[in-house]
Short mmCIF file of C-alpha atoms in Angstrom, two decimals:
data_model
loop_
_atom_site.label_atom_id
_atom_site.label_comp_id
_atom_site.label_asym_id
_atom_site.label_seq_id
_atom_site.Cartn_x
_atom_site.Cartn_y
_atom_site.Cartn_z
CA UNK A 1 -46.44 -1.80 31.19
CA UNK A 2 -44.67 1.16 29.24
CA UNK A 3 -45.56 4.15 27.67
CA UNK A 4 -44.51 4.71 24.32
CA UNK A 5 -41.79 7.15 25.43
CA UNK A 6 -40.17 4.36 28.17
CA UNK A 7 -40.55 1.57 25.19
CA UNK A 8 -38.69 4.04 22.78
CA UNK A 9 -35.89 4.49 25.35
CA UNK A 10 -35.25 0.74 26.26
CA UNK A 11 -35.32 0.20 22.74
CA UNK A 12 -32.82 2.64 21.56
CA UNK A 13 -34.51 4.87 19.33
CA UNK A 14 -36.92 7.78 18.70
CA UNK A 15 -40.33 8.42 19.55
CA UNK A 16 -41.02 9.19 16.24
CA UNK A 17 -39.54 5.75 14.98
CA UNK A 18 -41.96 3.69 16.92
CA UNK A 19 -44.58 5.53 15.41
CA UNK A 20 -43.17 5.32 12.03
CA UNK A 21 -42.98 1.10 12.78
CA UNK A 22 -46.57 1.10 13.41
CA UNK A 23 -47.50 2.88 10.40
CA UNK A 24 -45.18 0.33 7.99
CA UNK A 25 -47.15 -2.42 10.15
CA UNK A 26 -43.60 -3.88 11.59
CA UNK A 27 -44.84 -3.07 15.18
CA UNK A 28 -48.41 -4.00 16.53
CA UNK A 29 -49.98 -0.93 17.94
CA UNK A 30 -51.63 -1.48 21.39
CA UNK A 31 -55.35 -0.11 22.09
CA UNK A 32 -55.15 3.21 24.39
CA UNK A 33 -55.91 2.43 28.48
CA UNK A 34 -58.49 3.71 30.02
CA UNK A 35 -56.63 6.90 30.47
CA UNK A 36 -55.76 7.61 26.90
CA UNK A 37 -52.30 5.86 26.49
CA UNK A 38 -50.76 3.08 24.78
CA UNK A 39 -49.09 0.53 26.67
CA UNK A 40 -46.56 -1.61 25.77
CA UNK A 41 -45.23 -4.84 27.54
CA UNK A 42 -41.98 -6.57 27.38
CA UNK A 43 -42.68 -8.22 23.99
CA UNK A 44 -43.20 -5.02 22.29
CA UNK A 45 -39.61 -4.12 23.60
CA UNK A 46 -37.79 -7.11 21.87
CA UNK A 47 -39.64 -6.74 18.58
CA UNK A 48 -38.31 -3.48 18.54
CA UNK A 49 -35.10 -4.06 18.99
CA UNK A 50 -35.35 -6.87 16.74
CA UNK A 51 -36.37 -3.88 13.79
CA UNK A 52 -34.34 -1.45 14.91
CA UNK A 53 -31.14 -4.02 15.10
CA UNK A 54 -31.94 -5.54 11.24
CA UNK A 55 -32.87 -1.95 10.23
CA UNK A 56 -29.34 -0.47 11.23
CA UNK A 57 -27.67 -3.46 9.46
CA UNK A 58 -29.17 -2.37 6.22
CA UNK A 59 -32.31 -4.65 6.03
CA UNK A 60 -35.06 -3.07 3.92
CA UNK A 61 -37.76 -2.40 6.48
CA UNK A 62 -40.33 -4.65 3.71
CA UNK A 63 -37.44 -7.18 4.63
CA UNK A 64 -37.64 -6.92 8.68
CA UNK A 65 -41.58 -7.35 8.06
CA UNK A 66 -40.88 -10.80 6.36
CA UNK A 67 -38.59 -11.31 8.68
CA UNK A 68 -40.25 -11.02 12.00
CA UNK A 69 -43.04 -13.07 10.55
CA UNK A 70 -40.63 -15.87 9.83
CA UNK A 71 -39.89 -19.31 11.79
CA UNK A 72 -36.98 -19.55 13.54
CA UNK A 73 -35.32 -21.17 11.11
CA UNK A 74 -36.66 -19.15 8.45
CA UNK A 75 -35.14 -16.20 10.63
CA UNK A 76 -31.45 -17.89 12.03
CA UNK A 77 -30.75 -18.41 8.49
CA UNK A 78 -31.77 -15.03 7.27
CA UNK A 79 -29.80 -13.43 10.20
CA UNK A 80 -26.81 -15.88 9.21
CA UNK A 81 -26.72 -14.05 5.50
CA UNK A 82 -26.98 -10.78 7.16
CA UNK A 83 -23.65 -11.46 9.25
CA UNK A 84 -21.89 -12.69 6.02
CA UNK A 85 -22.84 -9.85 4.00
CA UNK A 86 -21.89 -7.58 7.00
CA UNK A 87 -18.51 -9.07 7.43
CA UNK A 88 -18.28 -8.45 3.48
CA UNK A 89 -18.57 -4.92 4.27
CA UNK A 90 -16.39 -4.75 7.29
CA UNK A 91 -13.43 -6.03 5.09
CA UNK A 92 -14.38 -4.13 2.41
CA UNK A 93 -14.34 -0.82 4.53
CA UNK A 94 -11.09 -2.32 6.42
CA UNK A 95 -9.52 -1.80 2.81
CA UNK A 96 -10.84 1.37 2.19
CA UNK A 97 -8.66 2.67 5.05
CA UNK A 98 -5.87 0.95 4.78
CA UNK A 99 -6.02 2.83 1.18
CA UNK A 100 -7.07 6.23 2.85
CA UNK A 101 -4.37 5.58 5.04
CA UNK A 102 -1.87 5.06 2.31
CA UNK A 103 -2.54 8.37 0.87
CA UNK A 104 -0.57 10.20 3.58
CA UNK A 105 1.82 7.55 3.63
CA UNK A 106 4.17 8.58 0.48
CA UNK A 107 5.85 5.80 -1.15
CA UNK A 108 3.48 2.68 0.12
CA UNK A 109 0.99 4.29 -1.78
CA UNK A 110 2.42 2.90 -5.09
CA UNK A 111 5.19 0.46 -4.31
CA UNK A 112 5.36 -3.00 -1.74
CA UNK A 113 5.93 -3.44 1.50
CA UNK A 114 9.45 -4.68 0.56
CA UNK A 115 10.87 -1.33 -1.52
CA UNK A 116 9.42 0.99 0.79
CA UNK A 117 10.98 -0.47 3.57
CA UNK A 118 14.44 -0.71 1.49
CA UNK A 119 14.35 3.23 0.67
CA UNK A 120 13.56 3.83 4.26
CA UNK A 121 17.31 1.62 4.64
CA UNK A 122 18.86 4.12 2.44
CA UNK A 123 17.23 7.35 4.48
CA UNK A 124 18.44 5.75 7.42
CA UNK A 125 21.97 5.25 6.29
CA UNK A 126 21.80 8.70 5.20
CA UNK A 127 21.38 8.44 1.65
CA UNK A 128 20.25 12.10 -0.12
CA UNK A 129 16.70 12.03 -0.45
CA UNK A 130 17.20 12.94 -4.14
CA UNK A 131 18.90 9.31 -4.84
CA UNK A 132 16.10 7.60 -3.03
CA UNK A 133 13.29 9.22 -5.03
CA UNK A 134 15.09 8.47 -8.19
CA UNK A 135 15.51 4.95 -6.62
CA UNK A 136 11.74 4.66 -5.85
CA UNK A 137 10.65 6.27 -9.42
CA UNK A 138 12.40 3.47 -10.70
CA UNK A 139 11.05 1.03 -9.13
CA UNK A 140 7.36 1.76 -9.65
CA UNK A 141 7.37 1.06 -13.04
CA UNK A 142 9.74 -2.47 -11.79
CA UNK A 143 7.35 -3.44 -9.32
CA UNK A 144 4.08 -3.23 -11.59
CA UNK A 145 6.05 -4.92 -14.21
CA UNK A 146 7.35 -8.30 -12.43
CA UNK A 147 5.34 -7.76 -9.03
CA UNK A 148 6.70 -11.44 -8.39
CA UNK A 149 10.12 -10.73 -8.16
CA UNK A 150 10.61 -8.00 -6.02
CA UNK A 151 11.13 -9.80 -3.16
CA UNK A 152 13.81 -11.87 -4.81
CA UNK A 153 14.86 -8.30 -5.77
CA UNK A 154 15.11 -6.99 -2.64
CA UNK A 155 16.34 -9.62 -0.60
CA UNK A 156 19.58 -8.73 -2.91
CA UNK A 157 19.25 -5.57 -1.96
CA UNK A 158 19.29 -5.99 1.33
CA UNK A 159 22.38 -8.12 1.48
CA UNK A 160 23.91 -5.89 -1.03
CA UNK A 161 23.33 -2.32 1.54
CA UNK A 162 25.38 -4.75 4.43
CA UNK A 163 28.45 -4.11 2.25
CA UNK A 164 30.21 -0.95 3.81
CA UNK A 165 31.25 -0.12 0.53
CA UNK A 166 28.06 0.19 -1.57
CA UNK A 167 27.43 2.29 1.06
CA UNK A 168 30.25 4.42 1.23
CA UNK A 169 29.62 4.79 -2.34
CA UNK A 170 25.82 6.27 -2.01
CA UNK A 171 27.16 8.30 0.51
CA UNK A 172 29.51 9.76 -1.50
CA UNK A 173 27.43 9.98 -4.41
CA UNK A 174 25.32 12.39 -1.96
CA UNK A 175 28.17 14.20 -1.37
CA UNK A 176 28.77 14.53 -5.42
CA UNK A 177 25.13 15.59 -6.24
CA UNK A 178 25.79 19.25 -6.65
CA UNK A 179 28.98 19.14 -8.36
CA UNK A 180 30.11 19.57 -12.00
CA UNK A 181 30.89 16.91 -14.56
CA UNK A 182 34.01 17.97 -14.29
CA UNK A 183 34.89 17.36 -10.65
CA UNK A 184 38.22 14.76 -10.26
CA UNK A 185 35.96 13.49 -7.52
CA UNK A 186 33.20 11.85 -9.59
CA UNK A 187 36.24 9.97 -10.89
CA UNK A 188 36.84 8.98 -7.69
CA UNK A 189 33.16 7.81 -6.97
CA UNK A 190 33.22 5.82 -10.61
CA UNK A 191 36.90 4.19 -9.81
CA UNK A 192 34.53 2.73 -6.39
CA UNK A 193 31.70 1.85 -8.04
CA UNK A 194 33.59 0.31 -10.96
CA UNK A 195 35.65 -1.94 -8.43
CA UNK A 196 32.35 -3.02 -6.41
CA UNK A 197 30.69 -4.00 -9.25
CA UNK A 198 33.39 -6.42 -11.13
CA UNK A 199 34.21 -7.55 -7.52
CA UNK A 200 30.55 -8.90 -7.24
CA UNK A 201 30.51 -9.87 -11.27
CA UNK A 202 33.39 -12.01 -10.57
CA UNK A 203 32.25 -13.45 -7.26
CA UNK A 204 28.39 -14.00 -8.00
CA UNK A 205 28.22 -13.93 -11.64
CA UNK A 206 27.27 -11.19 -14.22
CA UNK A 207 23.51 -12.34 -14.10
CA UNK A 208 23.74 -11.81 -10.27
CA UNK A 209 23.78 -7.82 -11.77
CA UNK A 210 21.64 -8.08 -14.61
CA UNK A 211 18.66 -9.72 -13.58
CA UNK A 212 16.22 -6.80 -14.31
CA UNK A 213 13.63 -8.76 -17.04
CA UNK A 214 12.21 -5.53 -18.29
CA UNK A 215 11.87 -4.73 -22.35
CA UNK A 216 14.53 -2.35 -23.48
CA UNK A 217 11.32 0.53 -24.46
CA UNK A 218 11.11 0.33 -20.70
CA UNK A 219 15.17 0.85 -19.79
CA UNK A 220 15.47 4.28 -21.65
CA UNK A 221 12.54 6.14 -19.43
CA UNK A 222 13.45 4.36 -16.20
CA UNK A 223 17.28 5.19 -16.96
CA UNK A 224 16.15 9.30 -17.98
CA UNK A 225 14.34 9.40 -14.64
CA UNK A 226 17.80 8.84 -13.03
CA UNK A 227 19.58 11.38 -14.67
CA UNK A 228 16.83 13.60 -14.21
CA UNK A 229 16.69 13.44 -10.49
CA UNK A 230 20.09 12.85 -9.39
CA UNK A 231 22.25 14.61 -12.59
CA UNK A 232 26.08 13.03 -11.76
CA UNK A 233 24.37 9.84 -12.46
CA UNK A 234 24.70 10.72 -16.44
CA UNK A 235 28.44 11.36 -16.33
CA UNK A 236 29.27 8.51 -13.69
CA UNK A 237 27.66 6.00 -16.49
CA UNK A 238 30.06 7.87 -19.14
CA UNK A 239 33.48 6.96 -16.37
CA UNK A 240 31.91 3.99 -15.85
CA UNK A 241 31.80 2.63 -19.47
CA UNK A 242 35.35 3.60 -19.60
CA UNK A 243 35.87 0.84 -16.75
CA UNK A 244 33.70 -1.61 -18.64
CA UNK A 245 30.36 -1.58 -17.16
CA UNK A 246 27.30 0.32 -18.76
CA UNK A 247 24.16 1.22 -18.04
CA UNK A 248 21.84 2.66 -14.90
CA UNK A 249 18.69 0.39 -15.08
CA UNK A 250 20.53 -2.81 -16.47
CA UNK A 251 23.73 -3.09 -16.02
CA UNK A 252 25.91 -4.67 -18.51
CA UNK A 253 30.15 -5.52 -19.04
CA UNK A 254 31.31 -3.50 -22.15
CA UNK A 255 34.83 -3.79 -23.57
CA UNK A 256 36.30 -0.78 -21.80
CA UNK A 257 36.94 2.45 -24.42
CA UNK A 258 40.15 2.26 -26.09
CA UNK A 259 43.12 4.91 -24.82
CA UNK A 260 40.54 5.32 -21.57
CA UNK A 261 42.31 3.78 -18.59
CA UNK A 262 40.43 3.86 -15.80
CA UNK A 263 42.07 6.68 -13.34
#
């Protein structure tokens, strides 16, 4: 037989709670021995694991005193609820932290699995990080737009960053971040990217570049963003239109400018 103290501590829990058990009728209280205590057998020891188990899962103790009454069907079903509304929770709280986690995380926080792993790419190949946040700003707004085709959107760009010369071409456009409109090298950089792009226009097709399905309300911002962050950007469009291609967010073959030869 056990004292209330040596029930409490097989059980798991407080003196206190055993008495509080008693007093919400969930645990029969024994009659004192003749020495003054209350004794408890093993019986009393599962019941109170049985409360102190549904009462840590959330069961209303009024609940637990239905419960303990119940049949055993009565109960195996009731306990069967409790695990489904438990593993409810646990999935629920599994996606609070992945979110909590995503907070320190930067650029998953807002954007798929898929683009962040593409702007990590461009850190990797050494990109500035001032073309990759204007890269990821722009494709926030893409990615909540036509969440359904960024994968198709970034397989491309995947196979696109395995050319050496789109990369040269970011690389250099690091390089050219700082400099003035004026620099003979931003020629340069819009003579490459000119070349790149009607080499993949005329081997892929001109929808294999403009394939961005976004209103033109949306083009301006997204386009303004670019300029914003990484300022070259605005004159290379300017060289670029003089080569026949326009435009930063959707690209698009122009007739080149008249008496502008591309140098």
């Amino acid at each position: 037989m056990l004292t209330i103290g040596e029930l409490a501590s097989y059980a798991g829990v407080t003196v206190r709670a055993v008495r509080h058990y008693h007093a919400r009728g969930l645990l029969p209280e024994p009659e004192r021995d003749h020495s003054g205590y209350r004794r408890y057998d093993g019986g009393a020891v599962v019941e109170l694991i049985k409360i102190r188990t549904l009462a840590e899962a959330g069961v209303p103790l009024a609940r637990v005193r239905e419960l303990l009454r119940a049949g055993e069907e009565e109960f195996a079903a009731a306990v069967a609820d409790i695990d489904r509304r438990l593993r409810a929770e646990i999935r629920e709280r599994q996606r609070h932290r992945e979110r909590i986690a995503r907070l320190a995380s930067g650029d998953s926080l807002a954007l798929p699995p898929e683009v962040v792993e593409y702007l990590g790419r461009l850190r990797a190949l050494g990109v500035d990080e001032r073309i990759v946040q204007a890269e990821r700003d722009g494709w926030i707004p893409l990615a909540a737009h036509s969440p359904t085709r960024v994968p198709e959107w970034m397989a491309r760009k995947r196979e696109q960053l395995d050319d050496p010369r789109l990369v040269d071409f970011y690389r250099s456009l690091s390089q050219a971040l700082d400099r003035a409109d004026d620099d003979p090298r931003l020629v340069e950089l819009a003579d490459k990217l000119a070349a790149y792009i009607t080499r993949m226009a005329d081997e892929r097709g001109e929808d294999y570049l403009d394939d961005i399905d976004i209103e033109s309300p949306l083009v301006t911002p997204m386009d303004r963003l670019a300029f914003d962050t990484v300022p070259p950007a605005r004159r290379l469009i300017e060289l670029l239109k003089q080569r026949g291609w326009t435009g930063w967010t959707k690209l698009e073959r122009v007739a080149p400018r008249p008496g502008a030869a591309p140098r």
